[in-house]
Amino acid sequence: MTSPAERKVLHGIGVSAGTASGPVAIVTPAVGIDEHEPASVDLEADSQRVRDALQQVATSLTNRAEHANSETSKKVLEATAALATDRGLIKQIDKELKKGTGVTKAIHDAVEVYAGKLRKIGGYMAERVTDLYDIRDRATARVRNLPEPGIPTLEGPSILVAEDLAPAETATLDPDQVLGIITEAGGATSHTAILAAQLGIPAAVQVKGIAEAIANTPVAALDGGVGEVIVAPTPQDIEELEERSRRRAAALAGSSGEGATKDGHKVKLLANIGTADDAAKAAQYDLEGSGLFRTEFLFLDRDAAPTVEEQTETYISVLKSFGRRRVVVRTLDAGADKPLSFADLGPEENPALGRRGLRLSMAREDLLDDQLQALANAREAVEGAELWVMAPMVATVEEAEWFANKARGYNLPTVGVMVETPAAAIMSEQILSIADFASIGTNDLSQYTMAADRMQGELAELLIPWQPAVLKMIRETAQGGERNGKPIGVCGEAGGDPLVALVLVGLGVQSLSMAPGKVNAVRAALRLHDLQACKQMARLALESPTAAQAREAVLGAADPVLRDLL
C-alpha cells in the first residue's frame, strides 16, 4: 500500500473517456544514436546495412498489419511499412553517409530532414512524422542489435506510459490487456487519441512529468475523460474512480434510439468512418448512419488512382452496411497536404495552404469525375440508400457552386460542403444558398482559426473546441444554415465530447458525427437537457473570454449527472 506522501496528481488532455487503475507498464524507449560508432568509410556496405534494417522494419510492420484488430489499424500499419522503404528517405540517408557520418547518426539526421519536409507539407503528411520517428527508432535498434522500442510483454492488465505511442503500437493494442494509456506528448487529434477512442481504452495525452513521477511507483490511476492522472493512488482514489465508473454506467443505462434533447428536439448521432470495414463495424452500433466517410484511404499510398469499378465496389459495401441510414461521403481530401504520386501539382511554397481538397479536384477534374460516377453507381445499386456527398476545404461561393453543379450533374441529389476555414464560416449564408447542407470539421476549423498546427502537441491548448473564437465560427455557420433552412452538422472530434455536444446543439448544429464508441455518452448527455438549456450553455460559452472559463461555465450549468459521462 502506498502512503499519501507518495501520491501525485497530474493533469493532461483527456482524449478517450473512461477510468482505469492498475500497474504501470513503461513503453520501452528508443535506444538513440550510438555515441561511439565509427564514421562511415564504406558507403556501399553501410547503405546496404541500413536498407536491410529498414526492410526488416517494413516486413515486421506488414506482418503486424495482417493481425490488426480493424481495417483502420491495418491501413495505418501498412502505410507506416511503406514509409520505411520510401525512396526519398533512403536517398537522404545515403547523403548523410556520404559525409562520413556514422550509420545510426545518418539515420537520425536523415529522418530529421525528412520530418521537416513533412511538417512543411502539413496536414496528413505532418501527422506521419510520428510514424517516421517510429521507423527511425526501430531501424536504429536493429542496426545496433538492441531491442526495438515498444510495448513490453504485459504480465497482466496494465496502464501504458510512454513519451508518445506510435500508431504502429496503438493499432494492435488488446483492450483486455491495456487498461489505459498515458503519454507526455501527443494531441487530441493524434493517431493515438483517435485509435484509443475507437478501441474504448481510456487515454490522456500531454501529461507532463508522468515518466519522472512513476519512476519509483508501479501503480497509477487515470480518468481519460478529464485527463487526470493519479500516481501512487490511495485506496480512496481507486474507490472514487470505481464509483465514477459505476455512475457512468448508470448514466449510460438506457441510452438507445434516436438522438434527441430532453424535450424531443432531434439531433442525429452519426459515425466517422474511413473504410468499408469501419462501416461494417460502425453499423452494428445504435446510431443513425455515418456523418463522415473519409474516402482518401482508397487513394493514398498508391501509384495509380483507383478505378471507377474499384471505388463503386467500396461505396456499395458502405451503403449496404448502413441500409436506409444516412451516409455522408467526403470526396477526396488530398493534394498538397496528402500528396498523391499520380496527382502531383508541383512544389508549393506553403503546401499546407495550397491546392488540397477541392482545389486539387478542380485542377484534376478527372479524379473527381471518376469518384462522383462511382458514387452515383453505388447509389443506383443500393435500394433505399440515403447518400449525401460533400466537398472538403471549400473557401468561396464560387467553389461551392462549381462542386454543387458537378455533383448534381451525376444525379447526386444531396450535395454539401465542409466548413473548415474561417472564410467558409463567414460566408456560410451565401454558400448555403447553393449547397444543401454543411458539415463543420472542427479539427481543421480550429487550426485555421487559431493559426496552430493541430499535430503540434505543444499547441494543444489552442486547439480545444472551447476556444471562443472557434465557437463563434460555428455559430456563424449555424446561422447561415438557419437563414437558408439548411442542416448543419459537426464531424470533427468535438462532436464526441458530451459537454461540447450540448453547446453545439445550442448553437444550432443538427447532427453530430464521432467515433462510434462515443455515441452512447453523447446521447445520454442530450437527454439530460432540453433545447433551451443547450442554448443557454451556448450563450455562456460564447460570452466567456477564455476556453477554460467557457468550459467551466458550461459545466456549472449542466445537470450534475453529466460529470459522470465525461
Coordinates of C-alpha atoms in Angstrom, one line a residue:
M1 CA 0.0 0.0 0.0
T2 CA 1.3 3.5 -0.8
S3 CA 1.5 6.3 1.6
P4 CA -0.3 9.7 0.9
A5 CA 3.1 11.3 0.7
E6 CA 4.0 9.5 -2.5
R7 CA 0.7 10.4 -4.1
K8 CA 0.9 12.9 -7.0
V9 CA -1.9 14.3 -9.2
L10 CA -1.0 15.3 -12.8
H11 CA -3.2 16.8 -15.5
G12 CA -3.2 16.4 -19.2
I13 CA -5.8 16.3 -22.0
G14 CA -8.4 13.6 -21.8
V15 CA -8.8 12.0 -25.3
S16 CA -10.7 8.8 -24.6
A17 CA -13.3 8.7 -21.8
G18 CA -13.3 6.1 -19.1
T19 CA -11.4 5.3 -15.8
A20 CA -8.7 2.8 -15.0
S21 CA -6.3 1.9 -12.2
G22 CA -3.6 -0.6 -12.0
P23 CA 0.1 -1.4 -12.5
V24 CA 2.1 0.7 -14.9
A25 CA 3.9 -0.8 -17.9
I26 CA 6.5 1.6 -19.4
V27 CA 6.9 1.5 -23.1
T28 CA 10.5 0.7 -24.0
P29 CA 12.2 3.9 -25.1
A30 CA 14.2 4.3 -28.2
V31 CA 17.9 3.4 -27.9
G32 CA 19.1 6.5 -29.8
I33 CA 22.4 7.2 -31.6
D34 CA 25.4 5.1 -30.9
E35 CA 27.8 7.7 -29.5
H36 CA 30.8 5.5 -30.1
E37 CA 30.2 4.4 -33.6
P38 CA 32.9 5.0 -36.2
A39 CA 32.5 7.2 -39.2
S40 CA 31.2 5.7 -42.4
V41 CA 34.1 4.7 -44.7
D42 CA 32.3 2.1 -46.8
L43 CA 29.3 3.8 -48.3
E44 CA 28.0 0.8 -50.2
A45 CA 28.2 -1.6 -47.2
D46 CA 26.8 0.9 -44.7
S47 CA 24.0 1.8 -47.1
Q48 CA 23.1 -1.8 -47.6
R49 CA 23.1 -2.3 -43.8
V50 CA 20.6 0.5 -43.3
R51 CA 18.4 -0.7 -46.2
D52 CA 18.4 -4.2 -44.7
A53 CA 17.3 -2.8 -41.3
L54 CA 14.5 -0.7 -42.9
Q55 CA 13.3 -3.7 -44.9
Q56 CA 13.2 -5.7 -41.7
V57 CA 11.1 -2.9 -40.1
A58 CA 8.8 -2.8 -43.1
T59 CA 8.3 -6.6 -43.0
S60 CA 7.6 -6.6 -39.3
L61 CA 5.0 -3.9 -39.6
T62 CA 3.4 -5.6 -42.6
N63 CA 3.2 -8.8 -40.6
R64 CA 1.5 -6.9 -37.7
A65 CA -0.9 -5.4 -40.2
E66 CA -2.2 -8.9 -41.0
H67 CA -3.2 -9.3 -37.4
A68 CA -4.6 -5.8 -36.8
N69 CA -7.8 -5.5 -34.9
S70 CA -9.6 -3.3 -37.6
E71 CA -9.3 -2.2 -41.2
T72 CA -8.3 1.3 -40.0
S73 CA -5.4 -0.1 -37.9
K74 CA -4.4 -2.3 -40.8
K75 CA -4.2 0.7 -43.1
V76 CA -2.1 2.7 -40.5
L77 CA 0.4 -0.2 -40.2
E78 CA 0.6 -0.7 -44.0
A79 CA 1.2 3.0 -44.6
T80 CA 4.0 3.0 -42.0
A81 CA 5.5 0.0 -43.5
A82 CA 5.5 1.7 -46.9
L83 CA 7.2 4.8 -45.4
A84 CA 10.0 2.6 -44.0
T85 CA 11.2 1.8 -47.6
D86 CA 10.4 5.2 -49.0
R87 CA 13.0 6.1 -51.7
G88 CA 13.3 9.7 -50.6
L89 CA 14.1 8.6 -47.1
I90 CA 16.8 6.1 -48.2
K91 CA 18.2 8.7 -50.6
Q92 CA 18.5 11.2 -47.7
I93 CA 20.3 8.6 -45.5
D94 CA 22.8 7.9 -48.3
K95 CA 23.5 11.7 -48.4
E96 CA 24.4 11.6 -44.7
L97 CA 26.6 8.6 -45.1
K98 CA 28.5 10.2 -47.9
K99 CA 29.5 12.9 -45.5
G100 CA 31.2 10.2 -43.4
T101 CA 28.5 10.3 -40.7
G102 CA 28.2 7.1 -38.6
V103 CA 25.3 4.8 -39.5
T104 CA 22.9 5.5 -36.6
K105 CA 23.6 9.2 -36.7
A106 CA 23.0 9.2 -40.5
I107 CA 19.6 7.5 -39.9
H108 CA 18.7 10.1 -37.3
D109 CA 19.9 13.1 -39.3
A110 CA 18.2 12.0 -42.4
V111 CA 14.9 11.3 -40.7
E112 CA 15.0 14.8 -39.1
V113 CA 15.5 16.4 -42.6
Y114 CA 12.7 14.3 -44.0
A115 CA 10.4 15.0 -41.0
G116 CA 11.0 18.7 -41.6
K117 CA 9.8 18.3 -45.1
L118 CA 6.6 16.5 -43.9
R119 CA 5.9 19.2 -41.3
K120 CA 6.2 21.9 -44.0
I121 CA 3.7 20.0 -46.2
G122 CA 1.3 19.9 -43.2
G123 CA -2.0 18.1 -42.8
Y124 CA -1.9 14.3 -43.2
M125 CA 1.8 14.2 -44.0
A126 CA 2.6 16.2 -40.9
E127 CA 0.7 13.5 -38.9
R128 CA 3.1 10.9 -40.3
V129 CA 6.1 12.4 -38.6
T130 CA 5.3 10.2 -35.6
D131 CA 5.3 7.2 -37.9
L132 CA 8.7 8.3 -39.3
Y133 CA 10.2 8.6 -35.9
D134 CA 8.9 5.2 -35.0
I135 CA 10.7 3.8 -38.1
R136 CA 13.9 5.7 -37.2
D137 CA 13.9 4.2 -33.7
R138 CA 13.1 0.6 -34.9
A139 CA 15.8 0.8 -37.6
T140 CA 18.4 2.2 -35.2
A141 CA 17.7 -0.6 -32.7
R142 CA 18.1 -3.2 -35.4
V143 CA 21.4 -1.7 -36.6
R144 CA 22.7 -1.7 -33.0
N145 CA 21.3 -5.3 -32.4
L146 CA 19.3 -4.0 -29.5
P147 CA 15.6 -4.5 -28.6
E148 CA 13.2 -2.4 -30.6
P149 CA 11.3 0.3 -28.7
G150 CA 7.7 -0.5 -27.9
I151 CA 5.2 -2.2 -25.6
P152 CA 6.8 -4.7 -23.3
T153 CA 5.3 -8.2 -22.7
L154 CA 2.5 -7.5 -20.2
E155 CA 2.3 -9.7 -17.2
G156 CA -1.3 -8.7 -16.7
P157 CA -3.7 -5.9 -17.5
S158 CA -1.7 -2.7 -17.3
I159 CA -1.7 1.1 -17.9
L160 CA 0.8 2.0 -20.6
V161 CA 3.0 5.0 -20.0
A162 CA 5.1 6.5 -22.9
E163 CA 6.6 9.7 -24.2
D164 CA 4.3 9.1 -27.2
L165 CA 2.8 6.0 -28.6
A166 CA 3.4 5.3 -32.3
P167 CA 0.4 4.4 -34.4
A168 CA 2.0 1.0 -35.1
E169 CA 1.8 0.3 -31.4
T170 CA -1.7 1.7 -30.8
A171 CA -3.1 -0.1 -33.8
T172 CA -2.5 -3.5 -32.3
L173 CA -3.4 -3.0 -28.7
D174 CA -5.5 -5.5 -26.9
P175 CA -8.2 -3.7 -24.8
D176 CA -8.4 -6.7 -22.5
Q177 CA -4.8 -6.2 -21.5
V178 CA -4.4 -2.4 -21.8
L179 CA -6.3 -0.7 -19.1
G180 CA -5.3 2.8 -20.2
I181 CA -2.8 5.0 -22.0
I182 CA -0.8 7.9 -20.6
T183 CA 1.6 9.9 -22.8
E184 CA 3.7 13.0 -22.2
A185 CA 3.3 14.1 -25.8
G186 CA 0.6 13.8 -28.4
G187 CA -2.6 15.8 -29.1
A188 CA -6.3 15.4 -29.1
T189 CA -6.4 14.5 -32.8
S190 CA -3.3 12.3 -33.0
H191 CA -3.5 8.7 -34.2
T192 CA -3.0 7.6 -30.6
A193 CA -6.0 9.6 -29.4
I194 CA -8.3 8.5 -32.3
L195 CA -7.4 4.8 -32.1
A196 CA -7.7 4.7 -28.3
A197 CA -11.2 6.1 -28.6
Q198 CA -12.1 3.6 -31.2
L199 CA -10.8 0.8 -29.0
G200 CA -12.6 2.1 -25.9
I201 CA -9.3 2.5 -23.9
P202 CA -9.2 5.4 -21.5
A203 CA -6.4 7.7 -22.5
A204 CA -4.8 11.1 -21.6
V205 CA -2.1 12.9 -23.6
Q206 CA 0.2 15.9 -22.7
V207 CA 0.6 14.6 -19.2
K208 CA 3.8 16.4 -18.4
G209 CA 6.1 14.8 -15.9
I210 CA 4.5 11.4 -15.9
A211 CA 7.8 9.5 -16.6
E212 CA 9.5 11.1 -13.7
A213 CA 6.5 10.7 -11.4
I214 CA 6.2 7.0 -11.9
A215 CA 10.0 6.3 -11.6
N216 CA 9.6 4.7 -8.2
T217 CA 5.9 3.9 -8.3
P218 CA 4.4 1.0 -10.2
V219 CA 0.8 2.0 -9.9
A220 CA -1.4 4.8 -11.4
A221 CA -5.0 5.7 -11.9
L222 CA -6.5 7.5 -14.9
D223 CA -9.6 9.4 -15.8
G224 CA -9.5 9.7 -19.6
G225 CA -12.5 12.0 -19.7
V226 CA -10.9 14.9 -17.9
G227 CA -7.2 14.0 -18.4
E228 CA -6.5 13.4 -14.7
V229 CA -3.7 11.0 -13.6
I230 CA -3.0 10.0 -10.1
V231 CA 0.4 8.4 -9.4
A232 CA 0.5 6.1 -6.4
P233 CA -3.3 6.4 -5.8
T234 CA -4.7 5.8 -2.4
P235 CA -7.4 3.1 -1.9
Q236 CA -9.8 6.0 -1.6
D237 CA -8.7 7.4 -5.0
I238 CA -9.3 4.0 -6.6
E239 CA -12.6 3.6 -4.9
E240 CA -13.7 7.0 -6.1
L241 CA -12.6 6.1 -9.7
E242 CA -14.5 2.8 -9.5
E243 CA -17.5 4.7 -8.2
R244 CA -17.2 7.1 -11.1
S245 CA -17.2 4.2 -13.5
R246 CA -20.3 2.8 -11.8
R247 CA -22.0 6.2 -12.0
R248 CA -21.0 6.4 -15.7
A249 CA -22.5 3.0 -16.4
A250 CA -25.7 4.1 -14.7
A251 CA -25.8 7.4 -16.6
L252 CA -25.4 5.4 -19.9
A253 CA -28.0 2.8 -19.0
G254 CA -30.9 3.0 -21.4
S255 CA -29.0 5.2 -23.9
S256 CA -30.5 4.0 -27.1
G257 CA -32.6 5.1 -30.1
E258 CA -32.6 8.4 -31.9
G259 CA -30.6 11.3 -30.6
A260 CA -32.7 14.0 -29.0
T261 CA -32.8 16.5 -26.2
K262 CA -35.0 16.1 -23.2
D263 CA -37.8 17.9 -24.8
G264 CA -37.6 15.9 -28.0
H265 CA -35.5 18.2 -30.3
K266 CA -33.9 15.7 -32.8
V267 CA -30.1 15.6 -33.1
K268 CA -28.8 12.9 -35.5
L269 CA -25.9 10.9 -34.0
L270 CA -23.6 9.5 -36.6
A271 CA -20.2 7.7 -37.0
N272 CA -17.0 8.8 -38.6
I273 CA -15.5 6.1 -40.8
G274 CA -12.6 5.6 -43.1
T275 CA -13.0 2.2 -44.7
A276 CA -15.6 -0.4 -45.7
D277 CA -14.5 -2.4 -42.7
D278 CA -15.1 0.6 -40.4
A279 CA -18.6 1.0 -41.9
A280 CA -19.5 -2.7 -41.2
K281 CA -18.4 -2.3 -37.6
A282 CA -20.0 1.1 -37.0
A283 CA -23.3 -0.1 -38.5
Q284 CA -23.6 -2.6 -35.6
Y285 CA -23.8 0.4 -33.2
D286 CA -27.1 2.0 -32.2
L287 CA -26.6 5.1 -34.3
E288 CA -28.2 6.8 -37.2
G289 CA -25.7 6.5 -40.0
S290 CA -22.3 8.0 -40.9
G291 CA -21.7 11.7 -40.9
L292 CA -18.2 11.4 -42.4
F293 CA -16.8 8.7 -44.7
R294 CA -13.2 9.7 -45.4
T295 CA -12.6 8.3 -48.9
E296 CA -8.9 9.2 -49.1
F297 CA -7.9 5.8 -47.8
L298 CA -8.8 4.5 -51.3
F299 CA -6.3 6.8 -52.9
L300 CA -3.3 7.1 -50.5
D301 CA 0.0 5.1 -50.9
R302 CA -0.9 4.1 -54.5
D303 CA 0.9 4.5 -57.8
A304 CA -2.4 5.0 -59.7
A305 CA -5.8 6.2 -58.9
P306 CA -8.5 3.6 -58.0
T307 CA -10.7 2.7 -60.9
V308 CA -14.4 3.6 -61.1
E309 CA -15.2 -0.1 -60.6
E310 CA -13.0 -0.4 -57.6
Q311 CA -14.5 2.7 -55.9
T312 CA -18.0 1.6 -56.8
E313 CA -17.5 -1.7 -55.1
T314 CA -16.3 0.0 -51.9
Y315 CA -19.1 2.5 -51.9
I316 CA -21.7 -0.2 -52.4
S317 CA -20.3 -2.1 -49.4
V318 CA -20.5 1.0 -47.2
L319 CA -24.1 1.8 -48.3
K320 CA -25.2 -1.7 -47.8
S321 CA -23.8 -1.7 -44.2
F322 CA -26.0 1.2 -43.3
G323 CA -29.1 0.3 -45.3
R324 CA -31.5 3.2 -45.2
R325 CA -29.5 5.2 -42.7
R326 CA -27.7 8.3 -43.9
V327 CA -24.1 8.1 -45.2
V328 CA -22.3 11.4 -45.8
V329 CA -19.3 10.9 -48.2
R330 CA -16.5 13.4 -48.3
T331 CA -14.9 13.5 -51.7
L332 CA -11.1 13.1 -52.0
D333 CA -9.3 15.3 -49.4
A334 CA -5.8 15.1 -50.8
G335 CA -3.3 17.2 -52.6
A336 CA -0.6 19.4 -51.1
D337 CA -1.1 18.1 -47.6
K338 CA -1.7 14.5 -48.7
P339 CA 0.4 14.1 -51.8
L340 CA -0.6 11.6 -54.4
S341 CA 2.1 10.2 -56.7
F342 CA -0.4 10.2 -59.6
A343 CA -1.7 13.8 -58.9
D344 CA 1.4 15.8 -58.3
L345 CA 0.7 19.5 -59.0
G346 CA 4.3 20.5 -58.4
P347 CA 6.1 22.2 -55.5
E348 CA 4.4 24.9 -53.4
E349 CA 5.9 27.5 -51.1
N350 CA 3.3 26.7 -48.3
P351 CA 1.7 23.3 -49.2
A352 CA -0.5 23.3 -46.0
L353 CA -2.3 26.3 -47.5
G354 CA -2.0 25.1 -51.1
R355 CA -4.0 23.0 -53.6
R356 CA -5.6 20.5 -51.3
G357 CA -9.1 19.1 -51.1
L358 CA -11.5 20.7 -53.6
R359 CA -8.7 22.7 -55.0
L360 CA -7.0 19.6 -56.2
S361 CA -10.3 18.3 -57.6
M362 CA -10.7 21.5 -59.6
A363 CA -7.2 21.0 -61.1
R364 CA -7.7 17.3 -61.7
E365 CA -11.4 17.0 -62.6
D366 CA -10.8 13.5 -63.9
L367 CA -10.3 12.2 -60.4
L368 CA -13.5 13.9 -59.1
D369 CA -15.5 12.8 -62.1
D370 CA -14.5 9.2 -61.5
Q371 CA -15.4 9.4 -57.8
L372 CA -18.7 11.0 -58.5
Q373 CA -19.5 8.5 -61.1
A374 CA -18.7 5.7 -58.7
L375 CA -20.9 7.2 -56.0
A376 CA -23.7 7.6 -58.5
N377 CA -23.3 3.9 -59.5
A378 CA -23.4 2.8 -55.8
R379 CA -26.5 4.9 -55.0
E380 CA -28.2 3.4 -58.0
A381 CA -27.2 -0.1 -57.0
V382 CA -28.3 0.0 -53.3
E383 CA -32.1 0.4 -53.0
G384 CA -33.2 2.9 -50.3
A385 CA -29.6 4.3 -49.8
E386 CA -29.5 7.8 -48.3
L387 CA -26.3 9.1 -49.8
W388 CA -25.1 12.7 -49.2
V389 CA -21.9 14.0 -50.8
M390 CA -19.7 16.9 -49.6
A391 CA -16.6 18.6 -50.8
P392 CA -13.6 19.3 -48.5
M393 CA -11.8 22.6 -47.9
V394 CA -14.4 24.9 -49.5
A395 CA -13.5 28.6 -49.1
T396 CA -15.6 30.6 -51.6
V397 CA -19.1 30.7 -53.0
E398 CA -17.6 30.0 -56.5
E399 CA -16.1 26.8 -55.2
A400 CA -19.3 25.7 -53.6
E401 CA -21.3 26.4 -56.8
W402 CA -18.7 24.6 -59.0
F403 CA -18.9 21.5 -56.9
A404 CA -22.7 21.5 -56.5
N405 CA -23.2 21.8 -60.2
K406 CA -20.6 19.0 -60.9
A407 CA -22.1 16.6 -58.3
R408 CA -25.7 17.2 -59.3
G409 CA -24.7 16.5 -62.9
Y410 CA -24.2 12.9 -61.8
N411 CA -27.7 12.8 -60.3
L412 CA -26.5 13.0 -56.8
P413 CA -29.3 14.9 -55.1
T414 CA -27.9 16.0 -51.8
V415 CA -24.7 18.0 -52.1
G416 CA -22.9 19.8 -49.4
V417 CA -19.6 21.4 -48.3
M418 CA -17.2 21.0 -45.4
V419 CA -16.7 24.2 -43.3
E420 CA -13.1 24.0 -42.3
T421 CA -11.9 27.6 -42.9
P422 CA -13.0 30.8 -41.4
A423 CA -13.8 32.0 -44.9
A424 CA -16.5 29.4 -45.3
A425 CA -17.9 30.0 -41.9
I426 CA -18.2 33.8 -42.5
M427 CA -19.7 33.2 -46.0
S428 CA -21.9 30.3 -44.9
E429 CA -25.2 32.2 -45.7
Q430 CA -24.2 32.7 -49.3
I431 CA -22.6 29.2 -49.6
L432 CA -25.7 27.6 -48.2
S433 CA -27.9 29.3 -50.7
I434 CA -26.3 26.9 -53.1
A435 CA -25.3 23.8 -51.1
D436 CA -27.9 21.5 -49.5
F437 CA -26.0 21.2 -46.2
A438 CA -22.7 21.9 -44.4
S439 CA -20.6 19.8 -42.1
I440 CA -18.1 21.5 -39.8
G441 CA -14.7 19.9 -39.5
T442 CA -13.8 21.2 -36.1
N443 CA -10.2 19.9 -36.2
D444 CA -9.2 21.9 -39.3
L445 CA -11.5 24.8 -38.4
S446 CA -9.7 25.1 -35.1
Q447 CA -6.2 25.0 -36.5
Y448 CA -7.0 27.6 -39.2
T449 CA -8.9 29.9 -36.8
M450 CA -6.2 29.7 -34.2
A451 CA -3.2 29.5 -36.6
A452 CA -2.0 26.5 -34.7
D453 CA -0.9 23.2 -36.3
R454 CA -3.2 20.5 -34.8
M455 CA -0.4 18.0 -34.9
Q456 CA 2.0 20.0 -32.7
G457 CA 1.3 18.8 -29.2
E458 CA 2.7 21.9 -27.6
L459 CA -0.2 23.9 -29.1
A460 CA -2.9 21.5 -28.0
E461 CA -4.5 24.0 -25.6
L462 CA -5.1 26.4 -28.5
L463 CA -6.9 23.6 -30.4
I464 CA -9.5 22.5 -27.8
P465 CA -13.1 23.1 -29.0
W466 CA -13.8 25.5 -26.1
Q467 CA -11.9 28.4 -27.8
P468 CA -14.4 31.2 -28.0
A469 CA -13.1 32.2 -31.5
V470 CA -13.8 28.7 -32.8
L471 CA -17.3 28.6 -31.2
K472 CA -18.1 31.9 -32.9
M473 CA -17.1 30.4 -36.2
I474 CA -19.5 27.5 -35.5
R475 CA -22.3 29.9 -34.6
E476 CA -21.7 31.9 -37.8
T477 CA -22.0 28.7 -39.8
A478 CA -25.2 27.6 -38.0
Q479 CA -26.8 31.0 -38.6
G480 CA -26.0 30.7 -42.3
G481 CA -27.8 27.3 -42.3
E482 CA -30.8 28.6 -40.3
R483 CA -31.3 31.6 -42.7
N484 CA -31.4 29.1 -45.7
G485 CA -33.3 26.3 -43.9
K486 CA -30.3 24.0 -44.5
P487 CA -29.0 21.5 -41.9
I488 CA -25.6 21.9 -40.2
G489 CA -23.6 19.0 -38.8
V490 CA -20.3 18.6 -37.0
C491 CA -17.9 15.8 -37.9
G492 CA -14.8 16.8 -36.0
E493 CA -13.6 15.3 -32.7
A494 CA -15.6 18.0 -30.8
G495 CA -18.9 16.2 -31.6
G496 CA -17.9 13.2 -29.5
D497 CA -17.5 15.2 -26.3
P498 CA -20.7 15.1 -24.3
L499 CA -20.3 18.5 -22.8
V500 CA -19.2 20.2 -26.1
A501 CA -22.1 18.5 -27.8
L502 CA -24.6 20.4 -25.7
V503 CA -23.1 23.7 -26.7
L504 CA -23.0 22.7 -30.4
V505 CA -26.7 21.8 -30.3
G506 CA -27.4 25.1 -28.6
L507 CA -25.5 26.9 -31.4
G508 CA -27.8 25.3 -34.0
V509 CA -26.0 22.1 -35.0
Q510 CA -28.4 19.4 -36.0
S511 CA -26.2 16.3 -36.4
L512 CA -23.0 15.1 -34.6
S513 CA -20.6 12.6 -36.1
M514 CA -18.0 10.9 -34.0
A515 CA -16.2 7.7 -33.1
P516 CA -18.9 5.1 -32.7
G517 CA -18.0 4.3 -29.2
K518 CA -18.7 7.9 -28.1
V519 CA -22.4 7.9 -29.3
N520 CA -23.9 6.5 -26.1
A521 CA -22.4 9.2 -23.9
V522 CA -23.4 12.0 -26.2
R523 CA -27.0 10.6 -26.5
A524 CA -27.3 10.4 -22.7
A525 CA -26.0 13.9 -22.3
L526 CA -28.6 15.3 -24.7
R527 CA -31.4 13.6 -22.9
L528 CA -30.5 15.2 -19.7
H529 CA -31.1 18.7 -21.1
D530 CA -33.8 20.5 -23.1
L531 CA -33.0 22.7 -26.1
Q532 CA -33.4 25.9 -24.1
A533 CA -30.8 24.7 -21.6
C534 CA -28.4 23.9 -24.5
K535 CA -29.0 27.4 -25.9
Q536 CA -28.2 28.9 -22.5
M537 CA -25.0 26.9 -22.3
A538 CA -24.0 28.1 -25.7
R539 CA -24.5 31.7 -24.7
L540 CA -22.4 31.1 -21.6
A541 CA -19.6 29.6 -23.7
L542 CA -19.7 32.4 -26.3
E543 CA -19.6 35.1 -23.6
S544 CA -16.6 33.6 -21.9
P545 CA -13.2 35.3 -22.6
T546 CA -11.2 32.1 -22.4
A547 CA -11.5 28.5 -23.3
A548 CA -11.1 27.4 -19.7
Q549 CA -13.8 29.8 -18.5
A550 CA -16.1 28.7 -21.2
R551 CA -15.8 25.0 -20.2
E552 CA -16.2 25.8 -16.5
A553 CA -19.3 28.0 -17.1
V554 CA -21.0 25.3 -19.2
L555 CA -20.1 22.5 -16.7
G556 CA -21.6 24.6 -13.9
A557 CA -24.8 25.0 -15.8
A558 CA -25.1 21.3 -16.8
D559 CA -27.0 18.6 -15.0
P560 CA -24.7 17.2 -12.3
V561 CA -25.1 13.7 -13.8
L562 CA -23.3 14.9 -16.9
R563 CA -20.0 14.8 -15.0
D564 CA -20.2 11.1 -14.9
L565 CA -20.3 11.0 -18.7
L566 CA -17.0 12.9 -19.1

